[in-house]
mmCIF file of C-alpha atoms in Angstrom:
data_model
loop_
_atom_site.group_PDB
_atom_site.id
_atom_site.type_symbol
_atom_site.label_atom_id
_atom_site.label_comp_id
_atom_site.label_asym_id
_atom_site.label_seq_id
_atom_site.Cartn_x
_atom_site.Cartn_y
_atom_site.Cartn_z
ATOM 1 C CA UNK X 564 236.125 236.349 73.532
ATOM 2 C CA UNK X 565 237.429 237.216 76.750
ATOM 3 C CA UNK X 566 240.877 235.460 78.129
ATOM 4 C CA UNK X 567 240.021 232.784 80.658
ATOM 5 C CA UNK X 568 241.308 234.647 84.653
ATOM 6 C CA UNK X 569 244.322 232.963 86.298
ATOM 7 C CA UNK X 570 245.710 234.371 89.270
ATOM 8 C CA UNK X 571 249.146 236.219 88.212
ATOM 9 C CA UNK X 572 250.876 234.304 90.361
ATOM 10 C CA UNK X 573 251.263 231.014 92.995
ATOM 11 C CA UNK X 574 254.696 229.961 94.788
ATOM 12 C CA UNK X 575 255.160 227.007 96.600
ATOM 13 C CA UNK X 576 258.404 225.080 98.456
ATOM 14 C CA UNK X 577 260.045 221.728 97.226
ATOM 15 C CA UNK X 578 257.987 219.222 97.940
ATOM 16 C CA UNK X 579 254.611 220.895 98.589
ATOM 17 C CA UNK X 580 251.499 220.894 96.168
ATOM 18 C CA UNK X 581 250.026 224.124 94.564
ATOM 19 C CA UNK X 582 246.832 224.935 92.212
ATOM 20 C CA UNK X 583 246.217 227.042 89.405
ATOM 21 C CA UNK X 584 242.557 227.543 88.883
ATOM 22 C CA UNK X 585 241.037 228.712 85.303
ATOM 23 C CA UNK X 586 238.044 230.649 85.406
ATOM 24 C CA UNK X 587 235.772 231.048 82.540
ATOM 25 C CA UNK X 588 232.090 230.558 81.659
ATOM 26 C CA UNK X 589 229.723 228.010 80.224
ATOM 27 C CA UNK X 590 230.483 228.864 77.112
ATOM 28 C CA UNK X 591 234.161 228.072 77.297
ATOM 29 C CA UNK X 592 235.394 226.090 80.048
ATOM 30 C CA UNK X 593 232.102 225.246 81.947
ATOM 31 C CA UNK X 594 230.358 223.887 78.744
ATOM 32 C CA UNK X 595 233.022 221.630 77.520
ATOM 33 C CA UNK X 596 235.321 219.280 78.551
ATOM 34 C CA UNK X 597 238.337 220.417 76.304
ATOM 35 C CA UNK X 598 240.560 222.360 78.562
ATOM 36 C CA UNK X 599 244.336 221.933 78.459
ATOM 37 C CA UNK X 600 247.395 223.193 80.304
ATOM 38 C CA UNK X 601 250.585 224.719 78.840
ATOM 39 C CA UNK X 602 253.652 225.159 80.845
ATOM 40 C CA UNK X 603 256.408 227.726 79.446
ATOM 41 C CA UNK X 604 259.873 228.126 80.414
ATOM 42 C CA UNK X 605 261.462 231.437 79.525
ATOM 43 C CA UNK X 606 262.183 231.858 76.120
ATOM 44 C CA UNK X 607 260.659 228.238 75.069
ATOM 45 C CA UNK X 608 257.837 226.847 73.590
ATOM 46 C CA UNK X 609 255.049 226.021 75.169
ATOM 47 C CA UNK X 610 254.290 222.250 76.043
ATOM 48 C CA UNK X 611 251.422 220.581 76.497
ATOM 49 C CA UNK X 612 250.740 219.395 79.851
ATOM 50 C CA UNK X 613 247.246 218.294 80.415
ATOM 51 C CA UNK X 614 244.309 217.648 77.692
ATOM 52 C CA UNK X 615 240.011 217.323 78.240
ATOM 53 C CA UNK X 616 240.450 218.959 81.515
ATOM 54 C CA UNK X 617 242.524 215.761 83.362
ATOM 55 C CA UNK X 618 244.916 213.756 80.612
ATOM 56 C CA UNK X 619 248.477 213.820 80.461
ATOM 57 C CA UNK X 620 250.362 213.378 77.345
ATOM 58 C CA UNK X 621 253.110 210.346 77.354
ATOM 59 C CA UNK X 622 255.854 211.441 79.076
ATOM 60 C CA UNK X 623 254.437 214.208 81.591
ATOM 61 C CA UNK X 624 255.093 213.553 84.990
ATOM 62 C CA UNK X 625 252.282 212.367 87.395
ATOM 63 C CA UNK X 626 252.780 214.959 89.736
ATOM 64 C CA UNK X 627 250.691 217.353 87.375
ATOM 65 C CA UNK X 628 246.983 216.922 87.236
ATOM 66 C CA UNK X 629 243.205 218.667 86.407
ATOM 67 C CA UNK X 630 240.326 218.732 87.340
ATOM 68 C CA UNK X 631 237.215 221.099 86.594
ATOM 69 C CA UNK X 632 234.054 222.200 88.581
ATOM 70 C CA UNK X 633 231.547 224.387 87.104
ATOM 71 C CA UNK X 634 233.555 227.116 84.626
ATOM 72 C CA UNK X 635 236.880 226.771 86.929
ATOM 73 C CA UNK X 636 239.269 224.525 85.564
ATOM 74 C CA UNK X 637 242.266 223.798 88.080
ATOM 75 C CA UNK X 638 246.216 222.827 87.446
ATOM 76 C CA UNK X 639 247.524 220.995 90.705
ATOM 77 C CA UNK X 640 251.425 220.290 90.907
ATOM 78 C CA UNK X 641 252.355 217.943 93.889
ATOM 79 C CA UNK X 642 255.878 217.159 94.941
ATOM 80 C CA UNK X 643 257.218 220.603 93.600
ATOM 81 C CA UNK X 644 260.309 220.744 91.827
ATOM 82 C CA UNK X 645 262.665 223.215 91.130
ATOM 83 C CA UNK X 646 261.897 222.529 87.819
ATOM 84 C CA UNK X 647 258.284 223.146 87.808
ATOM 85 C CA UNK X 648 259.457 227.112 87.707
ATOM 86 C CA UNK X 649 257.618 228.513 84.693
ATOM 87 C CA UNK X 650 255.001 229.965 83.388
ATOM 88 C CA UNK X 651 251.066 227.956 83.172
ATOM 89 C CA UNK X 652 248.684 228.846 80.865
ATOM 90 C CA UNK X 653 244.778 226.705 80.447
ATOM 91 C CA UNK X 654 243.079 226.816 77.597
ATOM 92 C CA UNK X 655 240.120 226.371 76.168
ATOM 93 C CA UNK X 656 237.568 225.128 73.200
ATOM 94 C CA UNK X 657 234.926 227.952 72.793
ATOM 95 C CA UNK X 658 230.771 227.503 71.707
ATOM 96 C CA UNK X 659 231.909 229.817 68.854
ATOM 97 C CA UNK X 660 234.278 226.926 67.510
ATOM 98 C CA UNK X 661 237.633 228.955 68.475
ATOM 99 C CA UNK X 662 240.151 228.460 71.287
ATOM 100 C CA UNK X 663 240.724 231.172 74.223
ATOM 101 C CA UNK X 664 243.824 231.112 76.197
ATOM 102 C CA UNK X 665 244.201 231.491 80.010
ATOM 103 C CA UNK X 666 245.735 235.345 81.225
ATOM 104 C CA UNK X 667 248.408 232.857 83.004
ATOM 105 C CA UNK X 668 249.979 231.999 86.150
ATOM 106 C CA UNK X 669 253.996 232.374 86.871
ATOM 107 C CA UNK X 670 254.677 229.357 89.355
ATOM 108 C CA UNK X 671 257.678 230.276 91.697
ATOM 109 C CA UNK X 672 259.737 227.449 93.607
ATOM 110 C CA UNK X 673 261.004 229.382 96.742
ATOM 111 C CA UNK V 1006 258.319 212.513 64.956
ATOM 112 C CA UNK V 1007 255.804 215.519 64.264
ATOM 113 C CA UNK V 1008 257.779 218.813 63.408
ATOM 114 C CA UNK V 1009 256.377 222.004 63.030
ATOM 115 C CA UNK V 1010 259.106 224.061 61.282
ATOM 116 C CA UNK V 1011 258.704 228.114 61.129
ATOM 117 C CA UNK V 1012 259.957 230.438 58.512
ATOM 118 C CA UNK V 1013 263.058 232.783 59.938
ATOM 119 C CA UNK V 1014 262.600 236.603 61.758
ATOM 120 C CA UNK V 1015 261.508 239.147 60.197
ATOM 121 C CA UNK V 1016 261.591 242.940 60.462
ATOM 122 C CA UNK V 1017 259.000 245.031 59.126
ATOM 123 C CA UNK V 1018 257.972 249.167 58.465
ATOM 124 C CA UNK V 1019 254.604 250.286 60.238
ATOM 125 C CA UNK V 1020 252.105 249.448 57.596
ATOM 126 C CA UNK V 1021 253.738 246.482 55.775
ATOM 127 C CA UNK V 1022 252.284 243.015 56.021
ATOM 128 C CA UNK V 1023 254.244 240.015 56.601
ATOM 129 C CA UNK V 1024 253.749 236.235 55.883
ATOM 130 C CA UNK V 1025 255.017 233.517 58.543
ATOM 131 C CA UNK V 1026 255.043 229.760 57.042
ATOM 132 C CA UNK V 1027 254.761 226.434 59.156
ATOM 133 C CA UNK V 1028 255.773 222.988 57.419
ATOM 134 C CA UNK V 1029 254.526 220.017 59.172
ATOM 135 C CA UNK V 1030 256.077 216.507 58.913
ATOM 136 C CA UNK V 1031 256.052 213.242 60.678
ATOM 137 C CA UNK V 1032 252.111 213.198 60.289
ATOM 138 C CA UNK V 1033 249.426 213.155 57.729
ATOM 139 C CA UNK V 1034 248.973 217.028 57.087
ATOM 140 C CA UNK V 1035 245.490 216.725 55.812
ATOM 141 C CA UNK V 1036 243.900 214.247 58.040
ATOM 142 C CA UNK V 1037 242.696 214.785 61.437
ATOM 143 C CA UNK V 1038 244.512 218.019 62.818
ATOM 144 C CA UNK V 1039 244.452 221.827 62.200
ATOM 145 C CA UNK V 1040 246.570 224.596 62.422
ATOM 146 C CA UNK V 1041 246.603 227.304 64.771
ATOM 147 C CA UNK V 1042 248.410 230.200 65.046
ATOM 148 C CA UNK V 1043 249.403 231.714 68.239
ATOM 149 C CA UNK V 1044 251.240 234.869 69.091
ATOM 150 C CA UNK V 1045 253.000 236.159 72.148
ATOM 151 C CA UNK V 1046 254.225 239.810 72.860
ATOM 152 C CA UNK V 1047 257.847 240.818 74.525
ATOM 153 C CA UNK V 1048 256.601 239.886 78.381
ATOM 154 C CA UNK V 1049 253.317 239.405 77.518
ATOM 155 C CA UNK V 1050 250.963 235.743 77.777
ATOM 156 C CA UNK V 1051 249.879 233.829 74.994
ATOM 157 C CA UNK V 1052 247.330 234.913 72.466
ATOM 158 C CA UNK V 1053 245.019 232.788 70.124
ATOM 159 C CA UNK V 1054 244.801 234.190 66.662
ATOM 160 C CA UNK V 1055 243.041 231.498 64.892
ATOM 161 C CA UNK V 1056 242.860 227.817 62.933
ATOM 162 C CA UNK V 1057 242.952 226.634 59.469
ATOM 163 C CA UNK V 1058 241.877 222.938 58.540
ATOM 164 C CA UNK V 1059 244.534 221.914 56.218
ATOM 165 C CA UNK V 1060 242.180 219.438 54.499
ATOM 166 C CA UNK V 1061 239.376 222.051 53.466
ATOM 167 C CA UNK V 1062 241.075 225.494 53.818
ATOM 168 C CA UNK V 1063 238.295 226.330 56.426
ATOM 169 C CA UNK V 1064 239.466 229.051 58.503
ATOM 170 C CA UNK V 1065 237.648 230.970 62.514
ATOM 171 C CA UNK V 1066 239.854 233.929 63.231
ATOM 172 C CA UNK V 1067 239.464 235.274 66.701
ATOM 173 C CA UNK V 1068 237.624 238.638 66.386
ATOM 174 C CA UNK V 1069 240.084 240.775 66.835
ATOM 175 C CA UNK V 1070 242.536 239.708 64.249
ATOM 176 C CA UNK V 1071 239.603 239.505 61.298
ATOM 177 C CA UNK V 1072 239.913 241.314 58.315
ATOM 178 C CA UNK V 1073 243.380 242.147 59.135
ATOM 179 C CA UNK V 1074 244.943 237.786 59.413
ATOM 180 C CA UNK V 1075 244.400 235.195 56.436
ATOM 181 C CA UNK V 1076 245.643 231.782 56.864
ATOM 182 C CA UNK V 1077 246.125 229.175 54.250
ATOM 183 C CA UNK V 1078 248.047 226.301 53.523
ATOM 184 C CA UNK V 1079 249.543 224.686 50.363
ATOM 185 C CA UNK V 1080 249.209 220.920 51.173
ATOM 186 C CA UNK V 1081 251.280 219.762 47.915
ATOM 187 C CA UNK V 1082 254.375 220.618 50.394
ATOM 188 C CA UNK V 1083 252.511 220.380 54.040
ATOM 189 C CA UNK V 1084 252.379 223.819 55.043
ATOM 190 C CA UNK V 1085 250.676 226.071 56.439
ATOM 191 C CA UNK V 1086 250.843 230.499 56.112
ATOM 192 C CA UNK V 1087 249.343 233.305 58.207
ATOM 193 C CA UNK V 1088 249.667 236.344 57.035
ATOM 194 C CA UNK V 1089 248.947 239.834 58.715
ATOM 195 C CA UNK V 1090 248.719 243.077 57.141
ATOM 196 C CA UNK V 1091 248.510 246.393 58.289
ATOM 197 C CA UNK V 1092 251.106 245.837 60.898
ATOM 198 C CA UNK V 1093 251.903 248.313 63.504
ATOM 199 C CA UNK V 1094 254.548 248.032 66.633
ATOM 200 C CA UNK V 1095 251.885 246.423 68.635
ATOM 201 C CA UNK V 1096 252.126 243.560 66.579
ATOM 202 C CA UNK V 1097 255.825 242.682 67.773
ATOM 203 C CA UNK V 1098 255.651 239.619 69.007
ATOM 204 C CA UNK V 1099 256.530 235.807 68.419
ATOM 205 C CA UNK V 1100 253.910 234.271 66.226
ATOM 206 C CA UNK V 1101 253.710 230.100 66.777
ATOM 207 C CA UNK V 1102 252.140 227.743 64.547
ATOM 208 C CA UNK V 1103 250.553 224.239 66.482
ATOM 209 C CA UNK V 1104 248.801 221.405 65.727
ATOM 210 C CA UNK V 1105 245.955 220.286 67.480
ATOM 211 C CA UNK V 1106 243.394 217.773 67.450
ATOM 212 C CA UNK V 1107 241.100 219.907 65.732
ATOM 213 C CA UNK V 1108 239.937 222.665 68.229
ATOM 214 C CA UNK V 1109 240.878 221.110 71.465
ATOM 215 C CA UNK V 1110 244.223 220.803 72.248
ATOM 216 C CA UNK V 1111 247.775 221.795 70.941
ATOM 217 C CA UNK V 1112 249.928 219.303 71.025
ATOM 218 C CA UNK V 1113 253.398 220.064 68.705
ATOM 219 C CA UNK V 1114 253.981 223.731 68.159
ATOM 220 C CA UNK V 1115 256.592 224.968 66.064
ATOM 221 C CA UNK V 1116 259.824 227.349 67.233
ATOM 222 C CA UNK V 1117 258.118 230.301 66.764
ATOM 223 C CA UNK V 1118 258.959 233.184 64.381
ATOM 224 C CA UNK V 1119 259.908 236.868 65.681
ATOM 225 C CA UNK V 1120 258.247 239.464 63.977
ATOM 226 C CA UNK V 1121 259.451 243.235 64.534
ATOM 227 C CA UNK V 1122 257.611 246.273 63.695
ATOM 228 C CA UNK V 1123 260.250 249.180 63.715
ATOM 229 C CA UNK V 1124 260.320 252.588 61.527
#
């Protein structure tokens, strides 16, 4: 099982919006709707930020989002924050009944 | 609250095998969630390693890790083990224990454990 392709890298300024897209295949992310997001600060665990490709957990912020089309799952953060500076990783349910992680994305606030 | 509480670091010879130990609390251990382990190399991203159900002992390994990971759990005490064997310096890394709603999201994870391969 391959990792799912994120682009190494997307930057952004306060205030604007910004996407991470998740490319895998229909056996992965195009054949199910159980993708998730992970966002991890340095040196910290990862947190859950989005579940089935568009849910937030209770207390993530609204500015965070998904959406999926085809095998590409995408991450979009409006209203930027300095805060938002981590590391993104998707995720993924698998035909073969295991889990595949995202190569993920390091999400710079300039 | 759901915790997800690791066993400490641990340093290790080329060769050796070490076990890593997750006890869960503030949920029902056996009912509804599994266990998966998930390990992350100095600079490196994340990297699935596998699940266990804690209510049959079912276990899916990612490829790479079988013959070489076995997870289990003891659910008298709610907890869960992976342990690797055969180590070697490419297996430095933080190993993290989650829960998730069976295979499709991971929702708690625990602190993580360091594990160092060094001669």
């Amino acid at each position: 099982q391959s990792a799912l392709t994120q682009p190494a890298s997307v930057s952004g300024s306060p205030g604007q919006s910004i996407t991470i897209s998740c490319t895998g295949t229909s056996s992965d992310v195009g054949g199910y709707n159980y993708v998730s997001w992970y966002q991890q600060h340095p040196g910290k665990v990862p947190k859950l930020m989005i579940y089935e490709v568009s849910n937030r957990p209770s207390g993530v912020s609204n500015r965070f989002s998904g959406s999926k089309s085809g095998n590409t799952a995408s991450l979009t953060i409006s209203g930027l924050q300095a805060e938002d500076e981590a590391d993104y990783y998707c995720g993924s349910y698998t035909s073969s009944s295991t889990y595949v992680f995202g190569t993920g994305t390091k999400v710079t606030v300039l | 609250q759901v915790q997800l509480v690791q066993s400490g670091a641990e340093v290790k010879k080329p060769g050796a095998s070490v076990k890593v130990s997750c006890k869960a609390s503030g949920y029902t251990f056996t009912i509804g969630y599994y266990i998966h382990w998930v390990r992350q190399a100095p600079g490196q991203g994340l990297e699935w390693m596998g699940w266990i159900n804690p209510n049959s002992g079912v276990t899916n390994y990612a490829q790479k890790f079988q013959g070489r990971v076995t997870m289990t759990r003891d659910t008298s005490i709610s907890t869960a083990y992976m342990e690797m064997s055969r180590l070697t310096s490419d297996d430095t890394a933080v190993y993290f224990c989650a829960r998730a709603l069976t295979i499709t999201y991971l929702d708690y994870w625990g602190q993580g454990t360091l594990v160092t391969v060094s001669s």
